[in-house]
Amino acid sequence: MTLSHGVKGWLKSPRATVLRIEILVGVVAVSMVFLATFGSMRRRSMNFFAQKVVLVVYILPFSLVTYTLGSMQSSSIKSSMYPIWATSLYILFGSADSVTAYSLDDNNQLMRHAYETAICIFYVGLITVTTTSNAFNIYSVFAMAFYAFVKFMQRRLAHRMASASCDFNKVVADYMCVEHDRSGPSYNPVSMEGYQYLVDWPCYIYPTLDASTSYAREDKVVDLETLWQCNDRSLSQELKETCLSFSLFHLLRRRYFGFECAESSQPKTRSFIFKGLLARNEDGIIDYIRVFKVIEVELAFMYDFFFTKRAAIYYRPQLSVSWCLISYAFFIAFVVASQEWVFSPRHWLHVATTTTTDVVITIVILACIPLLEMQQMFLYWTSIWGRVYFACCCVRNQAPNIRRGCCMRVKEIFIRICVSMSSKYYGFPQENNYYWQNKLGQYALIESVQYNPNANMTFFLEYLKKQVLMGLSINHQIVDPIFEDLGRRNVNKLGKSIELPVEVKKALVQCLDRTQGTLTNGQSSLESNRAHHLLWACRHPDSGTSSPQKKENQAHFILTWHISTCYCEMATLKYVSPRPGGELKFHFDVATILSKYCAYLVMSAPKLLPGHHYDTKRAFDVVAIDAFNFLHNKQDKYEAMKRIPESRETPESREKIFKKGVRLGKQLEEMEDVSARWKVLADFWAEMLIYVAPSDNVKEHIECLAKGGELVTHLWALLTHAGILDRGQRNVVDIESTDQVDQPSSDQPSTEELSYGSVLRLWRASSYLDKCREGAASATYAINLPARRENCLQCYFEATVAATL
C-alpha cells in the first residue's frame, strides 16, 4: 500500500507532469522522423508492417500533438520549455514530405487540414503568451510558428494539386489535341523526332480569349524531341529515360482528372510504343527490361504526385527555396532566444525546475528539425524529381541568350553532385532497385481446397448454428454475413507472393509485339497455336441475352482457364519434371504464374478487372463453393477431377464453371506434345492479362500504387500510351487498311458525301437494327419464332431504306 500510494503521489507531482509531456513530445518527434524516413516504403511492399504501421504513424501525430499541447496549457505546473516544445511539435507535424496522404480521399479533405492547422496555431500562441513575458522570446516563437505555417501551406498545396489541379492537366490535354499538327507528318519513335510530348513547362499559363484552351510560353517549354536532340554531355541516357517517364506521367495523370486522350486515335501514338519502346535492337531482341522500367518510373512519379509533397516542391521550386532560407534564419533566432528562455517566465506561474534531462530533450528535438529538413532536401534532389529538374536545366541552358548568375551556378553544382550520387547508388538501370513491390500475388483455387475428412461434421455444425439463429427470429440479413459459406472460407487463402520473373516480362512483351495492339481474350493466341478446338472456352455462352456489362466481365473465362491450368499442372508434375532452362520450363512457369495471378486479381482486386466488381466476386463465390463441395474430401484432386464424367445433356450456357474448367483441362491433356500444350497456355494467359488491362477506373489503379502496386497497372499505363483505352477499340492500322480496301461503290454514297441529316438517320437506323437483332436473339427460345423473325426482317428492310434517304 505504501508503494502504491507513493507511485500515485509521484504521478501527481509537478515533475511527473513535465516528464509525461516530455515523453509525448518525444513520441511525436520519433513518429515524424519515422514517417519521413520510412513512409515511402509502403509502395514497395504489401505486408502488414509496411501498410498498417505507416497508417498508424500517419493518423496518430495529430491526436498526440493536440493532446500534448492541451496538456501543456491545462497543467497547473508550467515549464519554461513548454513554448519551445509546442513550437517544435507544430513544425515537426507539418514537415514530413514522404507521406502527405494515405489514400486519395485524404487529398480532398482540405477543410480538415485547415482546421488542424488552426488548432495548432491557437495552442502554440496561447502557450507562448501565457508562459513567457519576454518580448524577444515571443517574437522568436511566432517566427518559428510562421515557418511551421509555411510547411503546412506547402502540404496544403500538395493536397490541392492532387485533388484540383485541373489547370496543369488542361494544358496537357489542350496541347496534345494539336501536338500532331505542330510536329508535322514525319516522326521517328526511336530518335523521338516528331514527338513533342511535354516534359516541363512554366507553371503560369495563358488562357485564350474564348477560355477553352490553355497554353504556356513556347520558349520555356521542354519536350521530348528537344531533350533527345540536346547534345549536353551531362544528359546521359539514364536522365533522358527518366524524363521520358516524366512526360508519360503527365499524359497518364490527365485521365484521373477526366480530360480526354486526344492523341489516342493518331497512328504515331501506337508507333510510339510498338516501334519505339518495343523496338528491336541490332540483335533483333526487344529490351523488355527497359519497357517495364520506363513504366515503373512513370508510376513512381504518379505515386509521388498523389501521396507525397515532392510534386509541390518541383512545381514551386522558387517558393520552396526562398522559404527554406527564411526558415533557417528564423530557426537560428529561435535557438538563440531559447538560451535565455528559462529566466523569463511569468511571475504568477508555478514553474517546475528545469533539469538536465529537459535541456537534453529540448536540444534533441531542436536538432531533429534541421536534420529532418536536410534529409528530405537531400532525398528530393537525389530522387527522380531532382534528375528531371537537372535535365530540364541542361536543355534550357543551351538555349540562346541565356545568362546564368552565381546563384544559378551554385545550384547547378549542388544538383550535379546529387544527381551523380543518385546515379551511383540509386541508378535507373539497376534491376534490383524498384519503385514498387515487383511481386505477383498468387492464388490457386484447387490447391487452396484442403483435404478435410471431417468436413461433413463441420457442415452439420454450421447448419445447426444457422437454424438456431433462424429459430430465434433473427433476420437472415444479419445471419448470412456472420456465417458465410464454409466452402468460400476454406478456399479463400492466398498463396505467397513471388518475385516478378523476367520470363513473365518477356512473355508479355512478346505477346504485345505479336498482337500489335489487337486485343482478344485469348482467341488470337489459340488461333496462332492452331488450337481452334479450344475457342469455345473464350466465347460467352449467353452473348445474345447478356447485358453489355456482363459481356465485359471476364471472371468466368479467367476461372475456367485457371481451373484447367491447375488440372494440367497436376497432370504434368505427376509424370514430368520440367528441366530448368528448357522451353517447357519457360512456358510452364509463365502459364502457372500468370494463371494464379489472374485468379488472385479475381479474388483480391476485382475492381482492376473489367465489368462490375460485384459480378466478379459472385462468380468467384460460386466457383469456390463448387470446388470445395467436390474436392474437400478428396485426397488426390487430380484423379478426382479426372473421373468427373462429361455431361452431354447440360447446355453449355448452363454448365458450371468448375466442370467447364475440368472439361477444358481434359482437352488440353489430350495434346500429345507437352511443350505445345504449355505454350498454348502461356500465350493464352499473357494475352488474357493484356486484354483485361485497359480500364477507366483510374482511381483504383492509383490507389493500388500505395499498396505495393500491381503488374496489371503497369500494363494499363503501357496500353494507354499506345492509344488503347478500352477493349472495344479498333487498331489504328486496321482502320486505315479498312479505309483503303473497302472503298465505297459508285452506287452507294460515302460517309463524307452524306449530309448531317443522312448521317443522323443512318445512325438511328443502325441503332434500331441492333435492337431488332437483340430482339431476334432473345426470341429464339420463344414459341412464335417465325413471326418474330419476319418482324425483324421487316425492321431490317425499313432501316436500310431509311438510311439511304
Short mmCIF file of N, CA and C in Angstrom, two decimals, residues 649-727:
data_model
loop_
_atom_site.label_atom_id
_atom_site.label_comp_id
_atom_site.label_asym_id
_atom_site.label_seq_id
_atom_site.Cartn_x
_atom_site.Cartn_y
_atom_site.Cartn_z
N GLU A 649 -25.91 -33.68 -71.63
CA GLU A 649 -27.28 -33.20 -71.63
C GLU A 649 -27.38 -31.74 -71.21
N THR A 650 -26.45 -31.28 -70.37
CA THR A 650 -26.50 -29.90 -69.89
C THR A 650 -26.05 -28.94 -70.98
N PRO A 651 -26.85 -27.92 -71.31
CA PRO A 651 -26.40 -26.94 -72.32
C PRO A 651 -25.14 -26.22 -71.83
N GLU A 652 -24.33 -25.79 -72.78
CA GLU A 652 -23.07 -25.14 -72.42
C GLU A 652 -23.29 -23.87 -71.62
N SER A 653 -24.40 -23.16 -71.91
CA SER A 653 -24.67 -21.92 -71.20
C SER A 653 -25.01 -22.15 -69.73
N ARG A 654 -25.46 -23.38 -69.39
CA ARG A 654 -25.82 -23.68 -68.01
C ARG A 654 -24.80 -24.57 -67.31
N GLU A 655 -23.75 -24.92 -67.98
CA GLU A 655 -22.72 -25.76 -67.38
C GLU A 655 -21.95 -24.96 -66.34
N LYS A 656 -21.70 -25.55 -65.20
CA LYS A 656 -20.98 -24.86 -64.14
C LYS A 656 -19.54 -24.58 -64.56
N ILE A 657 -19.02 -23.46 -64.05
CA ILE A 657 -17.67 -23.05 -64.43
C ILE A 657 -16.65 -24.07 -63.99
N PHE A 658 -16.84 -24.67 -62.83
CA PHE A 658 -15.87 -25.65 -62.35
C PHE A 658 -15.79 -26.85 -63.29
N LYS A 659 -16.94 -27.38 -63.68
CA LYS A 659 -16.94 -28.53 -64.59
C LYS A 659 -16.46 -28.13 -65.98
N LYS A 660 -16.75 -26.90 -66.37
CA LYS A 660 -16.27 -26.43 -67.67
C LYS A 660 -14.75 -26.35 -67.66
N GLY A 661 -14.17 -25.90 -66.55
CA GLY A 661 -12.72 -25.84 -66.46
C GLY A 661 -12.09 -27.22 -66.48
N VAL A 662 -12.73 -28.19 -65.82
CA VAL A 662 -12.21 -29.56 -65.85
C VAL A 662 -12.28 -30.12 -67.26
N ARG A 663 -13.39 -29.86 -67.96
CA ARG A 663 -13.52 -30.34 -69.34
C ARG A 663 -12.45 -29.74 -70.24
N LEU A 664 -12.18 -28.44 -70.05
CA LEU A 664 -11.13 -27.80 -70.84
C LEU A 664 -9.76 -28.40 -70.50
N GLY A 665 -9.53 -28.68 -69.22
CA GLY A 665 -8.26 -29.29 -68.83
C GLY A 665 -8.06 -30.65 -69.46
N LYS A 666 -9.12 -31.42 -69.56
CA LYS A 666 -9.01 -32.74 -70.20
C LYS A 666 -8.70 -32.60 -71.69
N GLN A 667 -9.30 -31.60 -72.33
CA GLN A 667 -8.98 -31.37 -73.74
C GLN A 667 -7.52 -31.00 -73.92
N LEU A 668 -7.02 -30.17 -73.03
CA LEU A 668 -5.60 -29.80 -73.11
C LEU A 668 -4.71 -31.00 -72.82
N GLU A 669 -5.14 -31.86 -71.92
CA GLU A 669 -4.34 -33.04 -71.59
C GLU A 669 -4.23 -34.00 -72.76
N GLU A 670 -5.21 -33.97 -73.65
CA GLU A 670 -5.18 -34.84 -74.82
C GLU A 670 -4.12 -34.45 -75.84
N MET A 671 -3.57 -33.25 -75.72
CA MET A 671 -2.48 -32.84 -76.62
C MET A 671 -1.24 -33.66 -76.28
N GLU A 672 -0.71 -34.38 -77.25
CA GLU A 672 0.41 -35.28 -77.01
C GLU A 672 1.69 -34.53 -76.70
N ASP A 673 1.92 -33.41 -77.37
CA ASP A 673 3.13 -32.63 -77.15
C ASP A 673 2.95 -31.77 -75.90
N VAL A 674 3.65 -32.13 -74.83
CA VAL A 674 3.50 -31.41 -73.56
C VAL A 674 3.99 -29.97 -73.71
N SER A 675 5.08 -29.77 -74.43
CA SER A 675 5.61 -28.42 -74.62
C SER A 675 4.63 -27.55 -75.39
N ALA A 676 3.98 -28.11 -76.41
CA ALA A 676 2.99 -27.35 -77.17
C ALA A 676 1.79 -27.01 -76.31
N ARG A 677 1.41 -27.94 -75.43
CA ARG A 677 0.28 -27.68 -74.52
C ARG A 677 0.56 -26.47 -73.64
N TRP A 678 1.75 -26.43 -73.07
CA TRP A 678 2.07 -25.32 -72.18
C TRP A 678 2.35 -24.03 -72.93
N LYS A 679 2.76 -24.13 -74.18
CA LYS A 679 2.89 -22.92 -74.99
C LYS A 679 1.52 -22.31 -75.25
N VAL A 680 0.53 -23.16 -75.50
CA VAL A 680 -0.84 -22.67 -75.67
C VAL A 680 -1.30 -21.94 -74.42
N LEU A 681 -1.05 -22.53 -73.26
CA LEU A 681 -1.48 -21.91 -72.00
C LEU A 681 -0.70 -20.64 -71.70
N ALA A 682 0.60 -20.65 -71.95
CA ALA A 682 1.41 -19.46 -71.67
C ALA A 682 0.99 -18.30 -72.56
N ASP A 683 0.80 -18.55 -73.85
CA ASP A 683 0.37 -17.48 -74.76
C ASP A 683 -1.03 -16.99 -74.41
N PHE A 684 -1.89 -17.92 -74.00
CA PHE A 684 -3.25 -17.51 -73.63
C PHE A 684 -3.23 -16.57 -72.43
N TRP A 685 -2.50 -16.94 -71.38
CA TRP A 685 -2.52 -16.13 -70.17
C TRP A 685 -1.85 -14.78 -70.36
N ALA A 686 -0.82 -14.72 -71.18
CA ALA A 686 -0.20 -13.43 -71.48
C ALA A 686 -1.19 -12.53 -72.21
N GLU A 687 -1.92 -13.11 -73.16
CA GLU A 687 -2.89 -12.32 -73.91
C GLU A 687 -4.09 -11.93 -73.05
N MET A 688 -4.51 -12.82 -72.17
CA MET A 688 -5.65 -12.52 -71.30
C MET A 688 -5.31 -11.38 -70.34
N LEU A 689 -4.12 -11.39 -69.76
CA LEU A 689 -3.75 -10.32 -68.83
C LEU A 689 -3.67 -8.98 -69.55
N ILE A 690 -3.17 -8.97 -70.76
CA ILE A 690 -3.13 -7.73 -71.54
C ILE A 690 -4.54 -7.30 -71.91
N TYR A 691 -5.42 -8.27 -72.17
CA TYR A 691 -6.79 -7.95 -72.56
C TYR A 691 -7.57 -7.27 -71.44
N VAL A 692 -7.36 -7.71 -70.20
CA VAL A 692 -8.12 -7.14 -69.08
C VAL A 692 -7.49 -5.86 -68.55
N ALA A 693 -6.32 -5.47 -69.07
CA ALA A 693 -5.61 -4.31 -68.51
C ALA A 693 -6.29 -2.97 -68.78
N PRO A 694 -6.81 -2.67 -69.99
CA PRO A 694 -7.45 -1.36 -70.20
C PRO A 694 -8.61 -1.15 -69.24
N SER A 695 -8.68 0.04 -68.68
CA SER A 695 -9.70 0.33 -67.67
C SER A 695 -9.92 1.83 -67.57
N ASP A 696 -11.15 2.19 -67.21
CA ASP A 696 -11.48 3.59 -66.92
C ASP A 696 -11.45 3.88 -65.42
N ASN A 697 -11.21 2.85 -64.62
CA ASN A 697 -11.16 3.03 -63.17
C ASN A 697 -9.77 3.51 -62.77
N VAL A 698 -9.48 4.76 -63.11
CA VAL A 698 -8.14 5.32 -62.87
C VAL A 698 -7.87 5.41 -61.38
N LYS A 699 -8.88 5.77 -60.61
CA LYS A 699 -8.69 5.95 -59.17
C LYS A 699 -8.21 4.66 -58.50
N GLU A 700 -8.79 3.53 -58.89
CA GLU A 700 -8.40 2.27 -58.25
C GLU A 700 -6.96 1.90 -58.59
N HIS A 701 -6.55 2.18 -59.81
CA HIS A 701 -5.16 1.89 -60.18
C HIS A 701 -4.19 2.77 -59.39
N ILE A 702 -4.55 4.03 -59.18
CA ILE A 702 -3.67 4.92 -58.41
C ILE A 702 -3.65 4.51 -56.94
N GLU A 703 -4.79 4.11 -56.42
CA GLU A 703 -4.84 3.67 -55.02
C GLU A 703 -3.93 2.47 -54.79
N CYS A 704 -3.87 1.57 -55.76
CA CYS A 704 -3.06 0.37 -55.55
C CYS A 704 -1.57 0.67 -55.60
N LEU A 705 -1.18 1.85 -56.13
CA LEU A 705 0.24 2.22 -56.12
C LEU A 705 0.76 2.37 -54.70
N ALA A 706 -0.11 2.81 -53.79
CA ALA A 706 0.30 2.98 -52.40
C ALA A 706 0.28 1.68 -51.62
N LYS A 707 -0.15 0.60 -52.25
CA LYS A 707 -0.22 -0.70 -51.58
C LYS A 707 0.75 -1.71 -52.19
N GLY A 708 1.76 -1.22 -52.84
CA GLY A 708 2.74 -2.11 -53.44
C GLY A 708 2.70 -2.15 -54.94
N GLY A 709 1.54 -1.80 -55.53
CA GLY A 709 1.41 -1.80 -56.98
C GLY A 709 1.06 -3.16 -57.53
N GLU A 710 0.53 -3.16 -58.75
CA GLU A 710 0.16 -4.40 -59.43
C GLU A 710 0.71 -4.39 -60.84
N LEU A 711 1.02 -5.57 -61.35
CA LEU A 711 1.53 -5.70 -62.71
C LEU A 711 0.49 -5.23 -63.73
N VAL A 712 -0.78 -5.49 -63.45
CA VAL A 712 -1.82 -5.08 -64.39
C VAL A 712 -1.88 -3.56 -64.52
N THR A 713 -1.49 -2.83 -63.48
CA THR A 713 -1.43 -1.37 -63.57
C THR A 713 -0.34 -0.93 -64.52
N HIS A 714 0.78 -1.62 -64.53
CA HIS A 714 1.86 -1.29 -65.46
C HIS A 714 1.41 -1.52 -66.91
N LEU A 715 0.68 -2.61 -67.14
CA LEU A 715 0.17 -2.87 -68.49
C LEU A 715 -0.90 -1.86 -68.87
N TRP A 716 -1.71 -1.45 -67.91
CA TRP A 716 -2.73 -0.42 -68.16
C TRP A 716 -2.08 0.88 -68.61
N ALA A 717 -1.02 1.29 -67.95
CA ALA A 717 -0.32 2.51 -68.34
C ALA A 717 0.33 2.35 -69.71
N LEU A 718 0.93 1.21 -69.97
CA LEU A 718 1.60 0.97 -71.25
C LEU A 718 0.61 1.02 -72.40
N LEU A 719 -0.55 0.40 -72.24
CA LEU A 719 -1.55 0.40 -73.31
C LEU A 719 -2.16 1.78 -73.49
N THR A 720 -2.27 2.56 -72.41
CA THR A 720 -2.77 3.93 -72.54
C THR A 720 -1.89 4.74 -73.47
N HIS A 721 -0.59 4.60 -73.35
CA HIS A 721 0.33 5.37 -74.19
C HIS A 721 0.38 4.84 -75.61
N ALA A 722 -0.15 3.64 -75.83
CA ALA A 722 -0.29 3.12 -77.19
C ALA A 722 -1.61 3.53 -77.81
N GLY A 723 -2.42 4.29 -77.08
CA GLY A 723 -3.71 4.72 -77.59
C GLY A 723 -4.82 3.71 -77.39
N ILE A 724 -4.57 2.67 -76.61
CA ILE A 724 -5.57 1.62 -76.36
C ILE A 724 -6.20 1.89 -75.01
N LEU A 725 -7.39 2.45 -75.03
CA LEU A 725 -8.06 2.85 -73.79
C LEU A 725 -9.15 1.89 -73.36
N ASP A 726 -9.64 1.07 -74.28
CA ASP A 726 -10.67 0.09 -73.95
C ASP A 726 -10.53 -1.11 -74.86
N ARG A 727 -11.26 -2.19 -74.51
CA ARG A 727 -11.13 -3.43 -75.26
C ARG A 727 -11.84 -3.39 -76.60
#
